[in-house]
Each structure stands twice: as C-alpha cells, then as structure tokens.
XYZ file of C-alpha atoms in Angstrom:
288
model
C 37.484 22.464 11.307
C 38.265 20.610 14.521
C 35.642 19.081 16.765
C 38.047 17.814 19.413
C 37.223 18.775 22.966
C 38.484 17.622 26.324
C 36.200 15.139 28.044
C 35.752 15.171 31.802
C 38.221 12.798 33.445
C 37.429 10.668 36.464
C 37.975 11.986 39.943
C 36.348 9.019 41.634
C 38.439 6.691 43.739
C 37.901 3.222 42.294
C 38.570 0.183 44.466
C 41.153 -2.259 43.115
C 38.530 -5.016 42.992
C 36.107 -2.887 40.990
C 35.751 -3.606 37.286
C 35.358 -0.568 35.079
C 32.720 -0.816 32.340
C 32.787 1.076 29.043
C 29.700 0.977 26.830
C 29.925 1.495 23.072
C 26.710 2.459 21.309
C 26.056 3.582 17.755
C 23.577 2.764 15.036
C 23.870 -0.217 12.721
C 27.020 -0.136 10.621
C 28.594 2.805 12.454
C 31.874 0.918 12.914
C 31.895 0.045 16.621
C 33.661 -3.307 16.252
C 36.447 -1.906 14.068
C 37.168 0.827 16.609
C 37.153 -1.614 19.528
C 39.509 -4.042 17.795
C 41.976 -1.242 17.046
C 41.659 0.038 20.611
C 42.676 -3.328 22.016
C 45.923 -3.218 20.043
C 46.874 0.053 21.732
C 46.608 -1.167 25.307
C 49.250 -2.617 27.567
C 49.020 -6.432 27.237
C 48.937 -6.624 31.032
C 45.738 -4.566 31.094
C 43.009 -7.194 30.896
C 39.891 -6.421 28.892
C 36.994 -8.690 28.029
C 34.291 -7.874 25.516
C 30.575 -8.437 25.913
C 29.106 -8.143 22.444
C 25.422 -7.983 21.648
C 24.041 -8.806 18.214
C 20.366 -8.485 17.355
C 20.577 -11.468 14.990
C 22.257 -14.799 15.654
C 25.391 -14.441 13.489
C 28.669 -14.080 15.395
C 30.794 -12.637 12.596
C 32.252 -9.722 14.550
C 32.995 -11.863 17.593
C 35.154 -14.133 15.456
C 37.116 -11.077 14.321
C 37.497 -9.803 17.878
C 38.818 -13.159 19.088
C 41.614 -12.879 16.540
C 42.864 -9.997 18.701
C 43.310 -12.530 21.528
C 40.537 -11.064 23.644
C 37.950 -13.001 25.586
C 34.551 -12.420 23.994
C 31.083 -13.252 25.297
C 28.382 -13.021 22.652
C 24.720 -12.357 23.376
C 22.582 -12.862 20.291
C 18.922 -12.967 19.238
C 17.870 -9.994 21.296
C 18.850 -6.577 22.551
C 20.601 -5.741 25.825
C 18.326 -2.789 26.446
C 15.160 -4.852 26.684
C 14.913 -8.588 25.972
C 18.387 -9.505 27.277
C 18.867 -6.952 30.040
C 18.533 -9.588 32.784
C 20.918 -11.921 31.002
C 23.462 -9.110 30.754
C 23.735 -9.015 34.544
C 24.528 -12.717 34.704
C 27.005 -12.414 31.839
C 28.887 -9.576 33.548
C 29.059 -11.482 36.829
C 30.369 -14.591 35.080
C 32.989 -12.613 33.140
C 34.222 -10.902 36.295
C 34.482 -14.167 38.200
C 36.171 -16.066 35.369
C 38.609 -13.493 33.958
C 38.988 -10.866 36.710
C 39.387 -8.148 34.079
C 40.521 -4.577 34.609
C 37.760 -3.449 32.278
C 34.742 -4.841 30.459
C 33.749 -3.291 27.155
C 30.104 -3.700 26.208
C 29.340 -3.344 22.518
C 25.608 -2.933 22.178
C 23.562 -3.824 19.147
C 23.017 -0.935 16.760
C 19.403 -0.666 17.817
C 19.964 -0.450 21.585
C 18.847 2.345 23.902
C 21.652 3.269 26.336
C 19.508 3.991 29.424
C 18.446 0.475 30.566
C 21.999 -0.822 30.060
C 23.445 1.988 32.167
C 20.871 1.504 34.937
C 21.617 -2.221 35.078
C 25.332 -1.526 35.568
C 24.572 1.150 38.166
C 22.578 -1.414 40.140
C 25.644 -3.690 40.173
C 28.012 -1.225 41.848
C 27.773 -3.150 45.129
C 28.922 -6.237 43.209
C 32.111 -4.527 42.047
C 31.151 -2.836 38.769
C 31.581 0.838 37.884
C 30.062 2.473 34.811
C 32.940 4.547 33.470
C 31.589 5.868 30.175
C 29.036 5.645 27.411
C 30.504 6.279 23.964
C 28.564 6.755 20.738
C 30.029 6.029 17.320
C 28.453 8.139 14.558
C 28.612 7.117 10.906
C 29.272 10.431 9.149
C 28.211 9.015 5.788
C 24.745 7.877 6.801
C 23.786 9.648 10.036
C 21.721 12.377 8.403
C 19.818 9.706 6.482
C 18.595 7.616 9.384
C 18.510 10.309 12.056
C 15.083 11.413 10.835
C 13.629 7.897 10.927
C 15.375 6.337 13.918
C 14.479 7.344 17.455
C 17.289 5.059 18.628
C 19.955 6.884 16.602
C 18.862 10.190 18.094
C 18.872 8.781 21.637
C 22.354 7.348 21.168
C 23.695 10.717 20.000
C 21.887 12.621 22.720
C 22.873 10.571 25.779
C 26.593 9.911 25.651
C 29.857 11.075 27.216
C 31.769 11.256 23.953
C 30.802 11.169 20.277
C 33.237 9.400 17.954
C 32.922 10.705 14.404
C 33.660 7.745 12.150
C 34.031 7.616 8.344
C 34.447 11.404 8.271
C 37.171 10.986 5.646
C 34.550 9.660 3.198
C 32.528 12.886 3.187
C 33.345 16.449 2.184
C 34.163 19.090 4.771
C 30.775 20.689 4.118
C 28.974 17.363 4.603
C 30.862 16.818 7.852
C 29.801 20.254 9.069
C 26.176 19.325 8.342
C 26.504 16.069 10.293
C 27.967 17.905 13.291
C 25.242 20.553 13.053
C 22.609 17.789 13.200
C 24.331 16.212 16.197
C 24.580 19.585 17.934
C 20.828 20.025 17.601
C 20.539 16.919 19.775
C 23.597 17.352 21.944
C 25.639 20.538 21.937
C 27.801 20.036 25.016
C 29.200 16.547 24.547
C 32.750 16.452 23.109
C 33.105 15.153 19.563
C 36.316 13.688 18.181
C 37.302 12.316 14.814
C 38.242 8.655 14.710
C 41.613 8.022 13.075
C 41.715 6.971 9.433
C 42.615 3.459 10.585
C 39.746 3.341 13.083
C 41.977 4.444 15.951
C 41.036 6.247 19.144
C 43.450 7.167 21.914
C 42.544 5.140 25.039
C 43.360 8.202 27.151
C 40.430 9.967 25.493
C 37.812 7.358 26.338
C 38.886 5.719 29.607
C 38.429 7.357 32.984
C 35.452 9.572 32.107
C 33.425 8.629 35.212
C 30.065 9.242 33.558
C 27.280 11.015 35.386
C 24.654 9.887 32.895
C 21.667 7.799 33.974
C 21.966 7.975 37.730
C 19.588 5.571 39.463
C 17.882 8.547 41.082
C 16.938 9.759 37.586
C 15.350 6.481 36.568
C 11.587 6.650 35.971
C 9.552 4.624 38.439
C 8.186 2.506 35.583
C 11.705 1.403 34.695
C 12.625 0.163 38.170
C 12.927 -3.592 38.076
C 12.476 -3.588 34.322
C 13.763 -1.986 31.183
C 11.529 1.024 30.939
C 11.713 0.691 27.177
C 9.464 -0.613 24.456
C 10.465 -4.204 23.739
C 9.184 -3.932 20.184
C 11.154 -0.831 19.273
C 13.389 -2.849 16.940
C 10.441 -3.882 14.807
C 9.555 -0.223 14.393
C 12.982 0.679 13.011
C 14.903 -2.344 11.785
C 14.134 -5.425 9.727
C 16.636 -8.237 10.054
C 17.128 -10.455 7.009
C 19.430 -13.443 7.344
C 20.560 -15.477 4.355
C 22.371 -18.790 4.553
C 23.279 -20.455 1.296
C 24.965 -23.820 1.236
C 26.683 -25.296 -1.790
C 24.510 -27.565 -3.893
C 25.407 -31.247 -3.826
C 27.617 -32.129 -6.747
C 28.479 -28.503 -7.484
C 32.068 -27.842 -8.501
C 31.881 -24.084 -7.914
C 34.015 -23.118 -4.935
C 32.471 -19.695 -4.380
C 31.675 -16.445 -6.126
C 34.106 -14.001 -7.623
C 35.024 -10.709 -6.047
C 33.445 -8.900 -9.004
C 30.159 -10.782 -8.582
C 30.046 -10.042 -4.885
C 30.886 -6.372 -5.392
C 28.125 -6.097 -7.997
C 25.673 -7.617 -5.514
C 26.636 -5.137 -2.800
C 26.405 -2.196 -5.191
C 22.890 -3.262 -6.172
C 21.587 -2.882 -2.609
C 19.637 0.350 -1.954
C 21.735 2.461 0.415
C 18.672 4.245 1.778
C 17.134 0.951 2.957
C 20.085 -1.301 3.814
C 22.103 0.019 6.750
C 24.535 -2.837 7.084
C 25.606 -6.132 5.541
C 27.839 -8.530 7.452
C 28.809 -12.143 7.153
C 31.315 -14.598 5.771
C 31.478 -15.220 2.034
C 33.746 -17.639 0.188
C 35.362 -15.811 -2.731
C 37.339 -17.346 -5.566
C 40.141 -15.779 -7.561
C 42.059 -12.665 -6.592
C 40.534 -10.145 -4.222
C 41.316 -6.498 -4.889
C-alpha cells in the first residue's frame, strides 16, 4: 500500500536575500537527525545549508555527527525552542544568516517541541529576510501507536505539519503500518505521507519549496503574541530526562565495555518507558 501523495509546491516569489527555513519535528527517537544527515548528502555542494539543532538535554551527540557531514551546526541545549528558548532562537537565526549567508536553514526541534511557537517566531522575522518554507514531521512507525495516547506533543506534531515522513516502516509488518497510518489519519487526513527510504533518504524535491500556510500570524491566539502561548512545563508532563556520565576509575585497566555487554544493557531497558538512548560509549573488541 502506498501513502505517497504530492505536496503543494511553492508559488511565492522569494527574494534572493531571503533565507528559506525548514522545520523538522517528530517525537523523541523518531530519526530526525539521520534523515537530515542523509538529506545533506543529496544536495548540490554549492547550495548552502546550516543546521540549528535543539536538544532538551545538554549532550551534543547528534551535532557532532552532523558536523562530520561538513555542515555548520548551531546547538541550543538545556531547553526547548517552543518555550524556554524561543527568544534565543531568534538571535541564533539572525547570527547564522549574518555569518554564513545560507540558502536555507534547517531547524531540528527537540522531540518534545510544539511546532506553533517556532513557526510564529519565524513568521515574525519575515521582514528580516526569513521565510518559513515547511514544517515536516518524522513519525516512528515502530513506536508511534505506543506514545500517541500519552503524548499531547506527538499528536500535535502529527496534526500540524506539511508532510509526514514515515520512518522505520520497514521494521513493522504491512498490517502494523496500516494501523499507524490509520492513527495518523484520525489526527490528520489531508497531509501527504511518504515513506522514508531504507537508508533514511528523502528526495529534497519532496520537502523543499512547500511554502507552508500553517500558523499564519493572523491565526495566533492573543495570549501567544509576544510570548510562546504554550505551557513551559509541558516537558515535565511527558518526558523525564536521565543523563549518565561515567568516567573511568583511577588505576583501572579496563578500556571500555564489550559490544555484548552494551547490547545486553540496551535490551534490558523497558521499551514502553524508554523512548530514546543516545550518547558516546567506548567499546572494546569487535563490534558486530
């Protein structure tokens, strides 16, 4: 069964000095960074893109991976762009535009971000040379039905988007995929849905030039004007962040843990409670 549909393409005339902005949303562990990194490899090297990446914690693991793709990355940590850091996002975008003069800025939100305040902030910056081109939502086909019922954020991300990218669909059965799409359609029937490639690939022609009509400033609630309009504590209601840093004991001769030990640790984590694990681990021996 195919879920591919043609997204609306831009008819707006964009000034040469205007920087297009693409926003990637998606719940924790959906695979946003992997898709973005692959996307960058598919673009003309002369087409300049910079990445503004938001992480709710203070680890910059994904940014290190993105920089290996020779892209300029600005990291915003210890907060969410949709509430705590929304004012800082404006300054970050202005600095990136002035320093790199990019053709496009990609914003990768934290997995617990609401799209509306981010979109409104970019809309307010149109006079400064920014244009909100699209809001894209990455859906984890393995886990979406599990956290959809408990996460207001996950539902909002799937409901307010220009394009839904179905990721990890190859790890579920065709019947399970149909169920995921049925759940998404209950939230958002009209938005096109496409399968991400097995290697995390998405055709740039599918996601650039959408000229989103979502979140016009005229639709913004009065309470949100000049602020976020969102609950700043919404993360605490949905997500607990646990950070572990373990240094090697003085005098220890052990260089790290084995791949088998690490795999056993990951397999012991309850899938219904742990959405995502990320970090850097020193392994010893062969890695399969």
